[in-house]
mmCIF file of C-alpha atoms in Angstrom:
data_model
loop_
_atom_site.group_PDB
_atom_site.id
_atom_site.type_symbol
_atom_site.label_atom_id
_atom_site.label_comp_id
_atom_site.label_asym_id
_atom_site.label_seq_id
_atom_site.Cartn_x
_atom_site.Cartn_y
_atom_site.Cartn_z
ATOM 1 C CA UNK A 1 -52.749 11.525 73.307
ATOM 2 C CA UNK A 2 -50.929 9.826 70.859
ATOM 3 C CA UNK A 3 -50.447 11.510 67.223
ATOM 4 C CA UNK A 4 -49.832 10.684 63.624
ATOM 5 C CA UNK A 5 -49.760 14.181 61.636
ATOM 6 C CA UNK A 6 -49.884 14.423 58.106
ATOM 7 C CA UNK A 7 -48.512 17.709 56.197
ATOM 8 C CA UNK A 8 -51.370 18.371 54.257
ATOM 9 C CA UNK A 9 -55.242 17.271 54.621
ATOM 10 C CA UNK A 10 -56.256 18.133 50.758
ATOM 11 C CA UNK A 11 -53.295 18.601 47.911
ATOM 12 C CA UNK A 12 -53.809 19.220 44.420
ATOM 13 C CA UNK A 13 -50.987 18.846 42.041
ATOM 14 C CA UNK A 14 -50.286 18.745 37.938
ATOM 15 C CA UNK A 15 -48.856 16.024 35.980
ATOM 16 C CA UNK A 16 -45.047 15.406 36.379
ATOM 17 C CA UNK A 17 -44.715 17.526 39.480
ATOM 18 C CA UNK A 18 -42.630 16.095 42.431
ATOM 19 C CA UNK A 19 -44.851 15.725 45.408
ATOM 20 C CA UNK A 20 -43.895 15.352 49.065
ATOM 21 C CA UNK A 21 -46.134 14.172 51.847
ATOM 22 C CA UNK A 22 -44.828 14.128 55.214
ATOM 23 C CA UNK A 23 -45.935 12.160 58.092
ATOM 24 C CA UNK A 24 -44.646 12.568 61.908
ATOM 25 C CA UNK A 25 -45.395 10.740 64.739
ATOM 26 C CA UNK A 26 -44.781 11.744 68.680
ATOM 27 C CA UNK A 27 -44.867 8.169 70.063
ATOM 28 C CA UNK A 28 -41.204 7.173 69.426
ATOM 29 C CA UNK A 29 -42.366 4.390 67.125
ATOM 30 C CA UNK A 30 -39.811 2.337 65.319
ATOM 31 C CA UNK A 31 -42.198 1.093 62.445
ATOM 32 C CA UNK A 32 -43.476 3.469 60.122
ATOM 33 C CA UNK A 33 -45.868 2.794 57.051
ATOM 34 C CA UNK A 34 -47.286 4.203 53.628
ATOM 35 C CA UNK A 35 -50.748 3.067 52.365
ATOM 36 C CA UNK A 36 -53.038 4.358 49.778
ATOM 37 C CA UNK A 37 -56.693 3.923 50.160
ATOM 38 C CA UNK A 38 -58.983 3.507 47.089
ATOM 39 C CA UNK A 39 -62.443 2.372 46.791
ATOM 40 C CA UNK A 40 -63.285 -1.005 46.555
ATOM 41 C CA UNK A 41 -59.421 -1.856 46.901
ATOM 42 C CA UNK A 42 -58.852 -1.223 50.786
ATOM 43 C CA UNK A 43 -55.529 0.130 51.947
ATOM 44 C CA UNK A 44 -52.407 -1.059 50.029
ATOM 45 C CA UNK A 45 -48.965 -0.793 51.434
ATOM 46 C CA UNK A 46 -46.237 1.494 49.457
ATOM 47 C CA UNK A 47 -43.543 1.396 51.527
ATOM 48 C CA UNK A 48 -42.400 0.681 55.132
ATOM 49 C CA UNK A 49 -39.572 1.509 57.412
ATOM 50 C CA UNK A 50 -38.749 -0.622 60.903
ATOM 51 C CA UNK A 51 -35.905 2.234 61.468
ATOM 52 C CA UNK A 52 -33.992 5.291 60.839
ATOM 53 C CA UNK A 53 -32.790 5.074 57.342
ATOM 54 C CA UNK A 54 -34.132 1.815 56.769
ATOM 55 C CA UNK A 55 -36.633 1.144 53.825
ATOM 56 C CA UNK A 56 -38.684 -1.693 52.154
ATOM 57 C CA UNK A 57 -41.624 -1.807 49.360
ATOM 58 C CA UNK A 58 -44.537 -2.670 49.902
ATOM 59 C CA UNK A 59 -47.039 -4.132 47.385
ATOM 60 C CA UNK A 60 -47.235 -1.391 45.352
ATOM 61 C CA UNK A 61 -44.108 0.820 45.252
ATOM 62 C CA UNK A 62 -43.717 1.870 41.728
ATOM 63 C CA UNK A 63 -43.543 5.347 41.274
ATOM 64 C CA UNK A 64 -43.148 6.057 45.038
ATOM 65 C CA UNK A 65 -39.857 6.662 46.948
ATOM 66 C CA UNK A 66 -39.605 7.374 50.835
ATOM 67 C CA UNK A 67 -37.260 8.767 52.939
ATOM 68 C CA UNK A 68 -36.571 8.458 56.842
ATOM 69 C CA UNK A 69 -33.895 10.774 58.182
ATOM 70 C CA UNK A 70 -35.129 10.967 61.611
ATOM 71 C CA UNK A 71 -37.281 8.287 63.988
ATOM 72 C CA UNK A 72 -40.317 10.336 64.075
ATOM 73 C CA UNK A 73 -40.600 11.423 60.471
ATOM 74 C CA UNK A 74 -41.415 9.331 57.101
ATOM 75 C CA UNK A 75 -41.706 10.951 53.898
ATOM 76 C CA UNK A 76 -43.525 9.675 51.048
ATOM 77 C CA UNK A 77 -41.998 11.130 47.657
ATOM 78 C CA UNK A 78 -43.714 11.236 44.193
ATOM 79 C CA UNK A 79 -41.125 11.669 41.649
ATOM 80 C CA UNK A 80 -43.481 12.677 38.610
ATOM 81 C CA UNK A 81 -47.041 12.617 40.088
ATOM 82 C CA UNK A 82 -49.400 11.064 37.435
ATOM 83 C CA UNK A 83 -53.068 11.148 37.418
ATOM 84 C CA UNK A 84 -53.418 7.471 38.455
ATOM 85 C CA UNK A 85 -51.449 8.546 41.824
ATOM 86 C CA UNK A 86 -54.726 10.410 42.452
ATOM 87 C CA UNK A 87 -55.667 8.916 46.041
ATOM 88 C CA UNK A 88 -55.905 8.963 49.726
ATOM 89 C CA UNK A 89 -52.793 8.479 51.239
ATOM 90 C CA UNK A 90 -52.638 7.314 54.799
ATOM 91 C CA UNK A 91 -49.441 7.341 57.097
ATOM 92 C CA UNK A 92 -49.096 4.650 60.321
ATOM 93 C CA UNK A 93 -46.899 3.934 63.223
ATOM 94 C CA UNK A 94 -46.318 1.204 65.306
ATOM 95 C CA UNK A 95 -44.075 -0.230 67.892
ATOM 96 C CA UNK A 96 -41.431 -2.784 67.685
ATOM 97 C CA UNK A 97 -42.275 -6.072 69.556
ATOM 98 C CA UNK A 98 -44.949 -8.358 69.341
ATOM 99 C CA UNK A 99 -45.915 -7.906 65.824
ATOM 100 C CA UNK A 100 -49.930 -7.899 67.336
ATOM 101 C CA UNK A 101 -49.491 -4.430 68.248
ATOM 102 C CA UNK A 102 -52.096 -1.611 67.249
ATOM 103 C CA UNK A 103 -51.274 0.720 64.006
ATOM 104 C CA UNK A 104 -51.945 4.668 64.937
ATOM 105 C CA UNK A 105 -53.032 6.348 61.677
ATOM 106 C CA UNK A 106 -52.680 9.664 60.479
ATOM 107 C CA UNK A 107 -55.758 11.758 59.230
ATOM 108 C CA UNK A 108 -54.658 11.233 55.363
ATOM 109 C CA UNK A 109 -53.993 13.163 52.497
ATOM 110 C CA UNK A 110 -56.237 13.088 49.795
ATOM 111 C CA UNK A 111 -54.169 14.042 46.797
ATOM 112 C CA UNK A 112 -55.558 15.129 43.238
ATOM 113 C CA UNK A 113 -53.186 15.068 40.340
ATOM 114 C CA UNK A 114 -54.301 17.318 36.976
ATOM 115 C CA UNK B 1 -50.020 -14.919 49.824
ATOM 116 C CA UNK B 2 -51.975 -13.848 52.985
ATOM 117 C CA UNK B 3 -55.341 -12.044 52.051
ATOM 118 C CA UNK B 4 -58.287 -11.026 53.866
ATOM 119 C CA UNK B 5 -61.852 -11.010 52.219
ATOM 120 C CA UNK B 6 -64.726 -9.262 53.422
ATOM 121 C CA UNK B 7 -68.654 -8.441 52.705
ATOM 122 C CA UNK B 8 -68.906 -5.887 49.884
ATOM 123 C CA UNK B 9 -71.019 -2.824 50.909
ATOM 124 C CA UNK B 10 -72.695 -0.520 51.186
ATOM 125 C CA UNK B 11 -74.696 -1.665 54.027
ATOM 126 C CA UNK B 12 -77.426 0.479 55.190
ATOM 127 C CA UNK B 13 -79.663 -0.190 58.406
ATOM 128 C CA UNK B 14 -81.871 1.499 60.927
ATOM 129 C CA UNK B 15 -80.939 2.338 64.332
ATOM 130 C CA UNK B 16 -80.972 -0.397 66.813
ATOM 131 C CA UNK B 17 -80.860 -2.985 63.701
ATOM 132 C CA UNK B 18 -77.994 -6.179 64.154
ATOM 133 C CA UNK B 19 -75.046 -5.735 62.127
ATOM 134 C CA UNK B 20 -72.630 -8.355 60.785
ATOM 135 C CA UNK B 21 -69.791 -7.812 58.420
ATOM 136 C CA UNK B 22 -68.244 -11.124 57.336
ATOM 137 C CA UNK B 23 -64.570 -11.585 57.357
ATOM 138 C CA UNK B 24 -62.425 -14.394 55.822
ATOM 139 C CA UNK B 25 -58.840 -14.873 55.546
ATOM 140 C CA UNK B 26 -55.967 -16.769 53.943
ATOM 141 C CA UNK B 27 -52.647 -17.326 55.469
ATOM 142 C CA UNK B 28 -49.911 -19.297 56.569
ATOM 143 C CA UNK B 29 -49.256 -19.801 60.084
ATOM 144 C CA UNK B 30 -51.329 -18.005 62.820
ATOM 145 C CA UNK B 31 -51.805 -14.493 62.078
ATOM 146 C CA UNK B 32 -53.556 -12.206 64.484
ATOM 147 C CA UNK B 33 -56.693 -10.552 63.700
ATOM 148 C CA UNK B 34 -57.985 -7.086 63.695
ATOM 149 C CA UNK B 35 -60.859 -4.657 62.659
ATOM 150 C CA UNK B 36 -60.400 -1.243 62.062
ATOM 151 C CA UNK B 37 -62.917 1.476 61.568
ATOM 152 C CA UNK B 38 -62.726 4.714 59.759
ATOM 153 C CA UNK B 39 -65.078 7.505 60.551
ATOM 154 C CA UNK B 40 -66.098 10.450 57.798
ATOM 155 C CA UNK B 41 -63.241 12.652 57.283
ATOM 156 C CA UNK B 42 -60.666 10.651 59.794
ATOM 157 C CA UNK B 43 -57.716 7.938 59.389
ATOM 158 C CA UNK B 44 -58.430 4.550 60.668
ATOM 159 C CA UNK B 45 -58.474 3.719 64.368
ATOM 160 C CA UNK B 46 -58.591 -0.204 65.729
ATOM 161 C CA UNK B 47 -61.916 -0.986 66.816
ATOM 162 C CA UNK B 48 -60.625 -4.379 68.240
ATOM 163 C CA UNK B 49 -58.444 -7.523 67.713
ATOM 164 C CA UNK B 50 -57.760 -11.029 68.586
ATOM 165 C CA UNK B 51 -54.367 -12.793 68.520
ATOM 166 C CA UNK B 52 -54.737 -16.417 68.552
ATOM 167 C CA UNK B 53 -57.939 -18.716 68.206
ATOM 168 C CA UNK B 54 -61.373 -19.006 69.775
ATOM 169 C CA UNK B 55 -60.289 -15.322 71.104
ATOM 170 C CA UNK B 56 -62.937 -12.665 71.450
ATOM 171 C CA UNK B 57 -62.098 -9.216 70.784
ATOM 172 C CA UNK B 58 -64.734 -6.479 72.027
ATOM 173 C CA UNK B 59 -64.988 -2.916 72.184
ATOM 174 C CA UNK B 60 -68.029 0.062 72.071
ATOM 175 C CA UNK B 61 -70.615 -2.944 71.726
ATOM 176 C CA UNK B 62 -68.855 -4.338 68.823
ATOM 177 C CA UNK B 63 -67.591 -8.271 68.946
ATOM 178 C CA UNK B 64 -65.756 -10.547 66.670
ATOM 179 C CA UNK B 65 -64.074 -14.112 67.224
ATOM 180 C CA UNK B 66 -61.249 -15.596 65.650
ATOM 181 C CA UNK B 67 -62.466 -18.808 64.059
ATOM 182 C CA UNK B 68 -59.546 -20.927 62.900
ATOM 183 C CA UNK B 69 -61.878 -24.047 61.705
ATOM 184 C CA UNK B 70 -63.703 -21.724 59.389
ATOM 185 C CA UNK B 71 -60.608 -18.887 59.122
ATOM 186 C CA UNK B 72 -63.508 -16.086 59.642
ATOM 187 C CA UNK B 73 -63.299 -13.117 62.144
ATOM 188 C CA UNK B 74 -66.865 -11.952 61.514
ATOM 189 C CA UNK B 75 -67.646 -8.510 63.238
ATOM 190 C CA UNK B 76 -71.152 -8.384 64.984
ATOM 191 C CA UNK B 77 -73.108 -5.540 67.019
ATOM 192 C CA UNK B 78 -76.325 -5.892 68.506
ATOM 193 C CA UNK B 79 -78.107 -2.574 68.325
ATOM 194 C CA UNK B 80 -76.329 -0.169 65.817
ATOM 195 C CA UNK B 81 -76.454 3.715 66.522
ATOM 196 C CA UNK B 82 -76.148 6.601 63.830
ATOM 197 C CA UNK B 83 -72.681 7.282 65.236
ATOM 198 C CA UNK B 84 -71.718 3.587 64.061
ATOM 199 C CA UNK B 85 -71.795 5.195 60.655
ATOM 200 C CA UNK B 86 -68.220 4.457 58.994
ATOM 201 C CA UNK B 87 -66.272 1.819 56.951
ATOM 202 C CA UNK B 88 -65.028 -1.040 58.388
ATOM 203 C CA UNK B 89 -61.974 -2.648 57.695
ATOM 204 C CA UNK B 90 -60.801 -6.546 58.428
ATOM 205 C CA UNK B 91 -57.193 -6.749 58.852
ATOM 206 C CA UNK B 92 -54.009 -9.388 59.557
ATOM 207 C CA UNK B 93 -50.648 -9.717 60.389
ATOM 208 C CA UNK B 94 -49.652 -12.924 59.293
ATOM 209 C CA UNK B 95 -46.720 -13.436 61.573
ATOM 210 C CA UNK B 96 -46.826 -12.238 65.000
ATOM 211 C CA UNK B 97 -43.345 -12.333 65.821
ATOM 212 C CA UNK B 98 -41.337 -10.799 63.270
ATOM 213 C CA UNK B 99 -43.853 -9.243 60.890
ATOM 214 C CA UNK B 100 -45.744 -5.962 61.227
ATOM 215 C CA UNK B 101 -47.270 -5.467 57.766
ATOM 216 C CA UNK B 102 -51.086 -5.562 58.047
ATOM 217 C CA UNK B 103 -52.761 -6.846 55.205
ATOM 218 C CA UNK B 104 -56.630 -5.171 54.721
ATOM 219 C CA UNK B 105 -59.927 -6.421 53.429
ATOM 220 C CA UNK B 106 -61.584 -3.924 50.700
ATOM 221 C CA UNK B 107 -63.725 -2.294 53.585
ATOM 222 C CA UNK B 108 -67.541 -2.223 53.733
ATOM 223 C CA UNK B 109 -69.248 1.144 54.181
ATOM 224 C CA UNK B 110 -71.909 1.092 56.895
ATOM 225 C CA UNK B 111 -74.817 3.648 56.903
ATOM 226 C CA UNK B 112 -77.098 3.558 59.939
ATOM 227 C CA UNK B 113 -80.144 5.902 59.736
ATOM 228 C CA UNK B 114 -82.195 7.518 62.288
#
């Protein structure tokens, strides 16, 4: 059974803290994505990566960075957490090839910044 | 830019009712179209997809037809069950050959009552 796992389901942090969200996939996928999900806004792409060491900005990269040192792991970093980064964060992966391939999602991390 | 517009919710139905969720898109080229579903407490999972005009995607009793002339991909189910209660997202990939980024609609929350 294919799987995308995220390090935490729920996380509470304080303003100004550095926050790490980890994502691991076991499908040998080349492509990985980080989204945030907010009511009424759907999913918005933060960063994505099509290969190890590679990263590209999505639609809302401000305040975030990423790291992909290994193919199976894609980390999202909030350098200095702020209250407007309170949200649900979803990681996804897909294989390379035709762009119609399914993205597989993790269960999400609900982050609250106080 | 590429975008997806889906009907706003929430939608509340009784069991065995007919469900329609409207979705229209704006994209250059020939996008692939998707419906994803998010059950309570879970990540997103692919419900169905269509990769070219007039294709019909179907799964779990749900159907959607890719209509290029009306730029639409409406989701339908003839008889819903309580277990269909979820958030439904319409999404597209703008260019099949070399782009893996999904653009999502805002999501429609569906509640089915027994």
